[in-house]
Amino acid sequence: MGDPFVYIRAINRRKSEKKAETKEENKANHKTEKGSGGKKSERNGRKARERRNGKKNEGNGRDTGKRDVRMRAEERKNGFIVRKAQLNIERTLCCGQTFRYTRQADGSYTVCSLDKRCRLYYEGDDTVAETDEREYFLRYFDLCTDYDAIVCALSEFEELHESLCVSGGLRILRQDPFETVVSFILSANNNIHRIRGMVERLCAAYGEKKDGWFAFPTRERLLGCTEEDFRGLGFGFRSGYLVRTLPMLTDDFLKRISVLPHAAAKKELTALCGVGNKVAECILLFGYAMTDAYPVDTWIFKAGRTDELDTPDRVSAYYATRYGKYAGYAQQYVFEYSRRKAATK
């Protein structure tokens, strides 16, 4: 279950900070009203604002929440250990952002990315990761981002409180862009179980064989495939999408997306065959770490729909603006909460 109290504490911390900010601002305003020397009062108000803003951004650099927490991930010979409250395996892997994971008979999970693999399991309140690619998976699981700070910022929005309290340990994965584009083209009009099967068949047919598993195929290998080849794997209408899009996915194209602003990057992606608005938002969030993305699927649309927000694009635009650079995190928390809530009915 993770530790919901981590998130409740974050919400309470944010409330305490807001009270302190209001008190400090009131003191500054009071000094101004007393009129004790115009410029001096103005300086006091400005200093109060600077102190307040400094506390908000202290230690976070350009992006609040960016603080290296890897020192909390204890090193092992082959992997690392981190608190379960910081990395919940099921919530992170099973929420539709990746399709290359398998639950083993002993309850552990294996997750694959490109030609790398990691085994995950719990030891008490800890999550253990066994892998020969330690640095790769520290980045993959986004363990250099302080999610407590992000939750603290999102707790300002009351509509998120329930989602924040039951989604502890869910992290947004940092995936390879090429693998993400191909995988999410296969996700069109599909469910997670079927997408996982499609991706697995693609890897088995065209990926490099490893020790009991297969790497994700390279672009060069897939360029030789025909639409009939993909249809033979059960990809249906998505087969044509892949054949037409794969030639476009050059290294230069994928790198260019990474340096473009969100709107321009989305425009480039939606020009690809098989990439609509939702798929583009997923690619930007999960493949490029553009956390201001807000993908809208059935669950998110149901959660955010109103008389005014009556289309997925309107829901996406509204909440992306509302939550700003933390929109992608909010989206994942709402997605997880909505699915869990529906499952208990």
Short mmCIF file of C-alpha atoms in Angstrom, two decimals:
data_model
loop_
_atom_site.label_atom_id
_atom_site.label_comp_id
_atom_site.label_asym_id
_atom_site.label_seq_id
_atom_site.Cartn_x
_atom_site.Cartn_y
_atom_site.Cartn_z
CA MET A 1 0.00 0.00 0.00
CA GLY A 2 2.92 2.39 0.43
CA ASP A 3 2.80 5.12 3.07
CA PRO A 4 -0.12 7.52 2.58
CA PHE A 5 0.99 9.45 5.64
CA VAL A 6 4.01 10.74 3.70
CA TYR A 7 1.56 12.50 1.43
CA ILE A 8 -0.74 13.65 4.23
CA ARG A 9 2.29 15.17 5.97
CA ALA A 10 3.24 16.92 2.73
CA ILE A 11 -0.24 18.40 2.46
CA ASN A 12 -0.14 19.58 6.07
CA ARG A 13 3.33 21.03 5.53
CA ARG A 14 2.05 23.04 2.58
CA LYS A 15 -0.83 24.37 4.70
CA SER A 16 1.62 25.43 7.42
CA GLU A 17 3.83 27.17 4.86
CA LYS A 18 0.86 29.08 3.45
CA LYS A 19 -0.12 30.23 6.95
CA ALA A 20 3.44 31.41 7.60
CA GLU A 21 3.52 33.22 4.25
CA THR A 22 0.23 34.97 4.97
CA LYS A 23 1.42 36.02 8.44
CA GLU A 24 4.68 37.41 7.05
CA GLU A 25 2.87 39.28 4.29
CA ASN A 26 0.42 40.77 6.78
CA LYS A 27 3.31 42.02 8.89
CA ALA A 28 4.89 43.63 5.84
CA ASN A 29 1.60 45.24 4.86
CA HIS A 30 1.11 46.53 8.38
CA LYS A 31 4.48 48.26 8.26
CA THR A 32 3.56 49.82 4.94
CA GLU A 33 0.23 51.10 6.29
CA LYS A 34 1.99 52.75 9.20
CA GLY A 35 3.73 54.88 6.60
CA SER A 36 7.08 54.84 8.32
CA GLY A 37 9.12 56.35 5.59
CA GLY A 38 7.57 55.24 2.26
CA LYS A 39 10.69 53.74 0.65
CA LYS A 40 11.64 51.89 3.83
CA SER A 41 8.18 50.33 4.04
CA GLU A 42 8.33 49.36 0.39
CA ARG A 43 11.74 47.78 1.01
CA ASN A 44 10.36 45.80 3.94
CA GLY A 45 7.52 44.45 1.81
CA ARG A 46 9.91 43.54 -0.98
CA LYS A 47 12.27 41.78 1.44
CA ALA A 48 9.38 39.82 2.89
CA ARG A 49 8.38 38.66 -0.58
CA GLU A 50 11.97 37.74 -1.39
CA ARG A 51 12.30 35.76 1.84
CA ARG A 52 9.02 33.99 1.09
CA ASN A 53 10.01 33.12 -2.47
CA GLY A 54 13.46 32.07 -1.34
CA LYS A 55 11.98 29.56 1.09
CA LYS A 56 9.75 28.16 -1.63
CA ASN A 57 12.60 27.60 -4.06
CA GLU A 58 15.45 26.87 -1.68
CA GLY A 59 17.55 23.93 -2.82
CA ASN A 60 15.39 23.21 -5.83
CA GLY A 61 17.26 25.07 -8.56
CA ARG A 62 15.32 25.88 -11.66
CA ASP A 63 12.62 23.26 -11.15
CA THR A 64 11.03 22.82 -7.72
CA GLY A 65 11.30 19.17 -6.76
CA LYS A 66 14.66 18.65 -8.45
CA ARG A 67 16.85 17.58 -5.57
CA ASP A 68 19.24 14.66 -5.69
CA VAL A 69 17.77 11.99 -3.43
CA ARG A 70 19.94 9.15 -4.73
CA MET A 71 21.95 9.16 -1.51
CA ARG A 72 18.81 7.74 0.07
CA ALA A 73 19.06 4.83 -2.37
CA GLU A 74 21.44 2.49 -0.58
CA GLU A 75 23.92 0.85 -2.92
CA ARG A 76 24.07 -2.91 -3.31
CA LYS A 77 26.52 -5.02 -5.27
CA ASN A 78 24.05 -5.26 -8.15
CA GLY A 79 21.42 -2.55 -7.71
CA PHE A 80 20.02 -0.36 -4.95
CA ILE A 81 17.46 -0.13 -2.14
CA VAL A 82 15.00 2.71 -1.67
CA ARG A 83 12.03 3.21 0.65
CA LYS A 84 8.77 1.67 -0.61
CA ALA A 85 7.06 5.00 0.10
CA GLN A 86 9.38 6.51 -2.52
CA LEU A 87 9.12 3.70 -5.10
CA ASN A 88 5.98 1.59 -5.10
CA ILE A 89 6.47 -1.13 -7.73
CA GLU A 90 2.86 -1.82 -8.72
CA ARG A 91 1.76 1.80 -8.81
CA THR A 92 4.74 2.81 -10.93
CA LEU A 93 4.75 -0.08 -13.41
CA CYS A 94 1.04 -0.84 -13.77
CA CYS A 95 -0.34 2.64 -14.49
CA GLY A 96 0.01 2.61 -18.27
CA GLN A 97 3.29 4.45 -18.72
CA THR A 98 5.33 1.35 -19.60
CA PHE A 99 4.38 -2.02 -21.06
CA ARG A 100 7.56 -4.03 -20.53
CA TYR A 101 7.15 -5.57 -17.09
CA THR A 102 6.24 -9.02 -15.79
CA ARG A 103 5.05 -10.16 -12.39
CA GLN A 104 6.85 -13.33 -11.33
CA ALA A 105 5.44 -16.26 -9.34
CA ASP A 106 7.32 -15.12 -6.22
CA GLY A 107 5.67 -11.68 -6.34
CA SER A 108 8.70 -9.86 -7.72
CA TYR A 109 8.64 -7.88 -10.97
CA THR A 110 11.03 -7.70 -13.88
CA VAL A 111 11.06 -4.52 -15.95
CA CYS A 112 12.89 -4.07 -19.25
CA SER A 113 14.02 -0.94 -21.06
CA LEU A 114 15.92 -1.06 -24.36
CA ASP A 115 18.49 -3.83 -23.79
CA LYS A 116 18.52 -3.52 -20.00
CA ARG A 117 16.62 -5.34 -17.27
CA CYS A 118 15.89 -4.88 -13.57
CA ARG A 119 14.27 -7.12 -10.94
CA LEU A 120 12.18 -5.42 -8.23
CA TYR A 121 10.80 -6.77 -4.96
CA TYR A 122 9.99 -5.68 -1.42
CA GLU A 123 11.96 -6.27 1.77
CA GLY A 124 9.81 -4.97 4.61
CA ASP A 125 9.32 -1.24 3.99
CA ASP A 126 12.00 -1.13 1.31
CA THR A 127 12.00 -1.67 -2.44
CA VAL A 128 15.00 -3.63 -3.71
CA ALA A 129 16.23 -3.28 -7.29
CA GLU A 130 18.62 -5.90 -8.65
CA THR A 131 20.34 -4.90 -11.89
CA ASP A 132 23.73 -4.66 -13.57
CA GLU A 133 22.68 -1.22 -14.86
CA ARG A 134 22.42 0.65 -11.59
CA GLU A 135 22.89 4.20 -12.89
CA TYR A 136 20.53 3.61 -15.80
CA PHE A 137 17.69 2.47 -13.55
CA LEU A 138 18.30 5.18 -10.94
CA ARG A 139 17.52 7.59 -13.75
CA TYR A 140 14.77 5.38 -15.22
CA PHE A 141 12.88 5.45 -11.91
CA ASP A 142 13.53 9.19 -11.59
CA LEU A 143 15.27 8.83 -8.24
CA CYS A 144 16.95 12.23 -8.52
CA THR A 145 13.59 13.99 -8.10
CA ASP A 146 12.11 14.80 -4.69
CA TYR A 147 8.46 13.79 -5.03
CA ASP A 148 7.62 15.02 -1.52
CA ALA A 149 8.32 18.58 -2.71
CA ILE A 150 6.09 18.04 -5.75
CA VAL A 151 3.25 16.68 -3.62
CA CYS A 152 3.68 19.62 -1.29
CA ALA A 153 3.21 22.00 -4.22
CA LEU A 154 0.22 20.07 -5.63
CA SER A 155 -1.48 19.96 -2.23
CA GLU A 156 -2.47 23.56 -2.87
CA PHE A 157 -5.24 22.14 -5.07
CA GLU A 158 -7.99 20.67 -2.93
CA GLU A 159 -9.34 18.47 -5.74
CA LEU A 160 -6.07 16.50 -5.62
CA HIS A 161 -5.96 15.73 -1.90
CA GLU A 162 -7.57 12.28 -2.11
CA SER A 163 -5.42 11.31 -5.10
CA LEU A 164 -2.24 12.44 -3.36
CA CYS A 165 -3.02 10.47 -0.22
CA VAL A 166 -3.43 7.10 -1.97
CA SER A 167 -0.76 7.31 -4.68
CA GLY A 168 2.43 7.32 -2.61
CA GLY A 169 5.47 5.83 -4.31
CA LEU A 170 4.20 6.31 -7.86
CA ARG A 171 7.00 7.73 -9.99
CA ILE A 172 7.05 8.93 -13.59
CA LEU A 173 9.52 6.81 -15.54
CA ARG A 174 12.24 8.33 -17.71
CA GLN A 175 12.04 6.16 -20.81
CA ASP A 176 13.85 6.02 -24.13
CA PRO A 177 12.07 8.27 -26.70
CA PHE A 178 12.20 5.78 -29.59
CA GLU A 179 10.82 2.93 -27.49
CA THR A 180 8.15 5.26 -26.11
CA VAL A 181 6.96 6.45 -29.53
CA VAL A 182 6.68 2.92 -30.93
CA SER A 183 4.97 1.57 -27.80
CA PHE A 184 2.39 4.34 -27.67
CA ILE A 185 1.55 4.02 -31.36
CA LEU A 186 0.63 0.43 -30.47
CA SER A 187 -1.49 1.74 -27.58
CA ALA A 188 -4.05 3.39 -29.88
CA ASN A 189 -7.60 2.21 -29.02
CA ASN A 190 -6.16 -0.51 -26.83
CA ASN A 191 -5.92 -1.65 -23.21
CA ILE A 192 -2.81 -2.20 -21.11
CA HIS A 193 -2.99 -6.00 -21.18
CA ARG A 194 -3.19 -6.16 -24.99
CA ILE A 195 -0.51 -3.48 -25.46
CA ARG A 196 1.89 -5.45 -23.26
CA GLY A 197 1.29 -8.51 -25.42
CA MET A 198 1.95 -6.56 -28.62
CA VAL A 199 5.17 -5.04 -27.32
CA GLU A 200 6.36 -8.44 -26.10
CA ARG A 201 5.70 -10.01 -29.52
CA LEU A 202 7.53 -7.15 -31.23
CA CYS A 203 10.58 -7.70 -29.00
CA ALA A 204 10.50 -11.48 -29.45
CA ALA A 205 10.28 -11.17 -33.24
CA TYR A 206 12.85 -8.43 -33.87
CA GLY A 207 14.77 -7.71 -30.66
CA GLU A 208 18.18 -9.07 -29.70
CA LYS A 209 17.90 -12.29 -27.73
CA LYS A 210 19.19 -12.07 -24.17
CA ASP A 211 19.30 -14.58 -21.33
CA GLY A 212 15.65 -15.65 -21.37
CA TRP A 213 14.27 -12.36 -22.69
CA PHE A 214 14.50 -9.96 -25.64
CA ALA A 215 15.74 -6.40 -26.00
CA PHE A 216 13.59 -3.74 -27.64
CA PRO A 217 14.21 -3.75 -31.41
CA THR A 218 16.37 -1.05 -32.95
CA ARG A 219 14.99 1.32 -35.57
CA GLU A 220 17.31 -0.18 -38.17
CA ARG A 221 15.89 -3.65 -37.55
CA LEU A 222 12.29 -2.48 -37.76
CA LEU A 223 12.82 -0.47 -40.94
CA GLY A 224 13.04 -3.74 -42.86
CA CYS A 225 9.55 -4.80 -41.76
CA THR A 226 6.48 -4.59 -43.96
CA GLU A 227 2.91 -3.85 -42.98
CA GLU A 228 2.17 -7.55 -43.46
CA ASP A 229 4.95 -8.43 -41.00
CA PHE A 230 3.37 -6.27 -38.32
CA ARG A 231 -0.12 -7.53 -39.08
CA GLY A 232 1.25 -11.02 -38.54
CA LEU A 233 2.04 -9.96 -34.97
CA GLY A 234 -1.58 -8.91 -34.43
CA PHE A 235 -1.07 -5.14 -34.68
CA GLY A 236 -4.04 -4.59 -37.03
CA PHE A 237 -4.49 -1.03 -38.33
CA ARG A 238 -1.50 0.09 -36.23
CA SER A 239 0.75 -1.83 -38.63
CA GLY A 240 0.37 0.88 -41.28
CA TYR A 241 1.09 3.56 -38.69
CA LEU A 242 4.41 1.92 -37.81
CA VAL A 243 5.52 1.41 -41.42
CA ARG A 244 4.89 5.08 -42.25
CA THR A 245 6.29 6.51 -39.00
CA LEU A 246 9.47 4.48 -38.44
CA PRO A 247 11.42 6.23 -41.26
CA MET A 248 10.69 9.56 -39.56
CA LEU A 249 12.13 8.51 -36.19
CA THR A 250 15.75 9.42 -36.91
CA ASP A 251 18.15 10.36 -34.13
CA ASP A 252 18.04 13.97 -35.32
CA PHE A 253 14.24 14.06 -35.16
CA LEU A 254 14.08 12.53 -31.68
CA LYS A 255 16.78 14.88 -30.37
CA ARG A 256 15.05 17.90 -31.90
CA ILE A 257 11.86 17.07 -30.00
CA SER A 258 13.79 17.15 -26.73
CA VAL A 259 14.85 20.80 -27.13
CA LEU A 260 11.57 22.21 -28.44
CA PRO A 261 8.98 23.94 -26.25
CA HIS A 262 5.99 21.78 -25.37
CA ALA A 263 3.60 23.16 -28.00
CA ALA A 264 6.15 22.92 -30.82
CA ALA A 265 7.21 19.41 -29.77
CA LYS A 266 3.58 18.27 -29.69
CA LYS A 267 2.99 19.73 -33.17
CA GLU A 268 5.96 17.77 -34.52
CA LEU A 269 4.77 14.54 -32.92
CA THR A 270 1.14 14.83 -34.06
CA ALA A 271 2.40 15.16 -37.63
CA LEU A 272 3.51 11.52 -37.34
CA CYS A 273 1.14 8.83 -38.56
CA GLY A 274 -0.60 7.21 -35.59
CA VAL A 275 0.16 9.99 -33.10
CA GLY A 276 -2.83 12.00 -31.92
CA ASN A 277 -3.02 14.52 -29.09
CA LYS A 278 -3.25 11.98 -26.25
CA VAL A 279 -0.43 9.80 -27.58
CA ALA A 280 1.74 12.89 -28.14
CA GLU A 281 1.17 14.01 -24.54
CA CYS A 282 2.13 10.52 -23.31
CA ILE A 283 5.32 10.56 -25.38
CA LEU A 284 6.29 13.99 -24.06
CA LEU A 285 5.62 13.01 -20.46
CA PHE A 286 7.09 9.50 -20.38
CA GLY A 287 9.75 9.78 -23.09
CA TYR A 288 10.93 13.38 -22.72
CA ALA A 289 10.20 14.25 -19.07
CA MET A 290 8.03 17.20 -20.12
CA THR A 291 6.07 17.19 -16.89
CA ASP A 292 3.75 19.99 -18.01
CA ALA A 293 2.03 17.42 -20.26
CA TYR A 294 -1.45 16.24 -19.27
CA PRO A 295 -2.54 13.16 -21.29
CA VAL A 296 -6.27 12.51 -21.24
CA ASP A 297 -7.55 8.95 -21.58
CA THR A 298 -10.94 7.56 -20.54
CA TRP A 299 -10.14 7.67 -16.81
CA ILE A 300 -8.79 11.21 -16.84
CA PHE A 301 -11.63 12.49 -19.02
CA LYS A 302 -14.20 10.98 -16.67
CA ALA A 303 -12.47 12.56 -13.66
CA GLY A 304 -12.10 16.03 -15.22
CA ARG A 305 -15.15 16.39 -17.40
CA THR A 306 -17.61 19.25 -16.76
CA ASP A 307 -20.18 21.09 -18.86
CA GLU A 308 -17.42 23.43 -20.02
CA LEU A 309 -14.65 20.82 -20.23
CA ASP A 310 -16.61 18.57 -22.56
CA THR A 311 -13.79 17.24 -24.77
CA PRO A 312 -10.46 15.52 -23.95
CA ASP A 313 -8.52 18.42 -25.48
CA ARG A 314 -10.30 20.95 -23.26
CA VAL A 315 -9.67 18.85 -20.16
CA SER A 316 -6.00 18.54 -21.12
CA ALA A 317 -5.56 22.26 -21.80
CA TYR A 318 -7.34 23.34 -18.61
CA TYR A 319 -5.44 21.10 -16.19
CA ALA A 320 -2.10 21.59 -17.93
CA THR A 321 -2.54 25.31 -17.30
CA ARG A 322 -3.86 24.80 -13.77
CA TYR A 323 -1.02 22.57 -12.57
CA GLY A 324 1.77 23.98 -14.74
CA LYS A 325 5.08 22.12 -14.62
CA TYR A 326 3.56 19.56 -12.24
CA ALA A 327 0.64 18.67 -14.52
CA GLY A 328 2.09 15.29 -15.49
CA TYR A 329 2.52 14.24 -11.87
CA ALA A 330 -1.04 15.33 -11.06
CA GLN A 331 -2.33 13.38 -14.05
CA GLN A 332 -0.68 10.17 -12.88
CA TYR A 333 -2.02 10.57 -9.33
CA VAL A 334 -5.56 11.17 -10.63
CA PHE A 335 -5.25 8.21 -13.01
CA GLU A 336 -4.13 5.87 -10.22
CA TYR A 337 -6.79 7.11 -7.80
CA SER A 338 -9.60 6.85 -10.37
CA ARG A 339 -8.73 3.28 -11.33
CA ARG A 340 -8.41 2.15 -7.71
CA LYS A 341 -11.67 3.84 -6.76
CA ALA A 342 -13.50 2.13 -9.63
CA ALA A 343 -12.02 -1.26 -8.67
CA THR A 344 -13.48 -1.03 -5.14
CA LYS A 345 -17.04 -0.36 -6.29
#
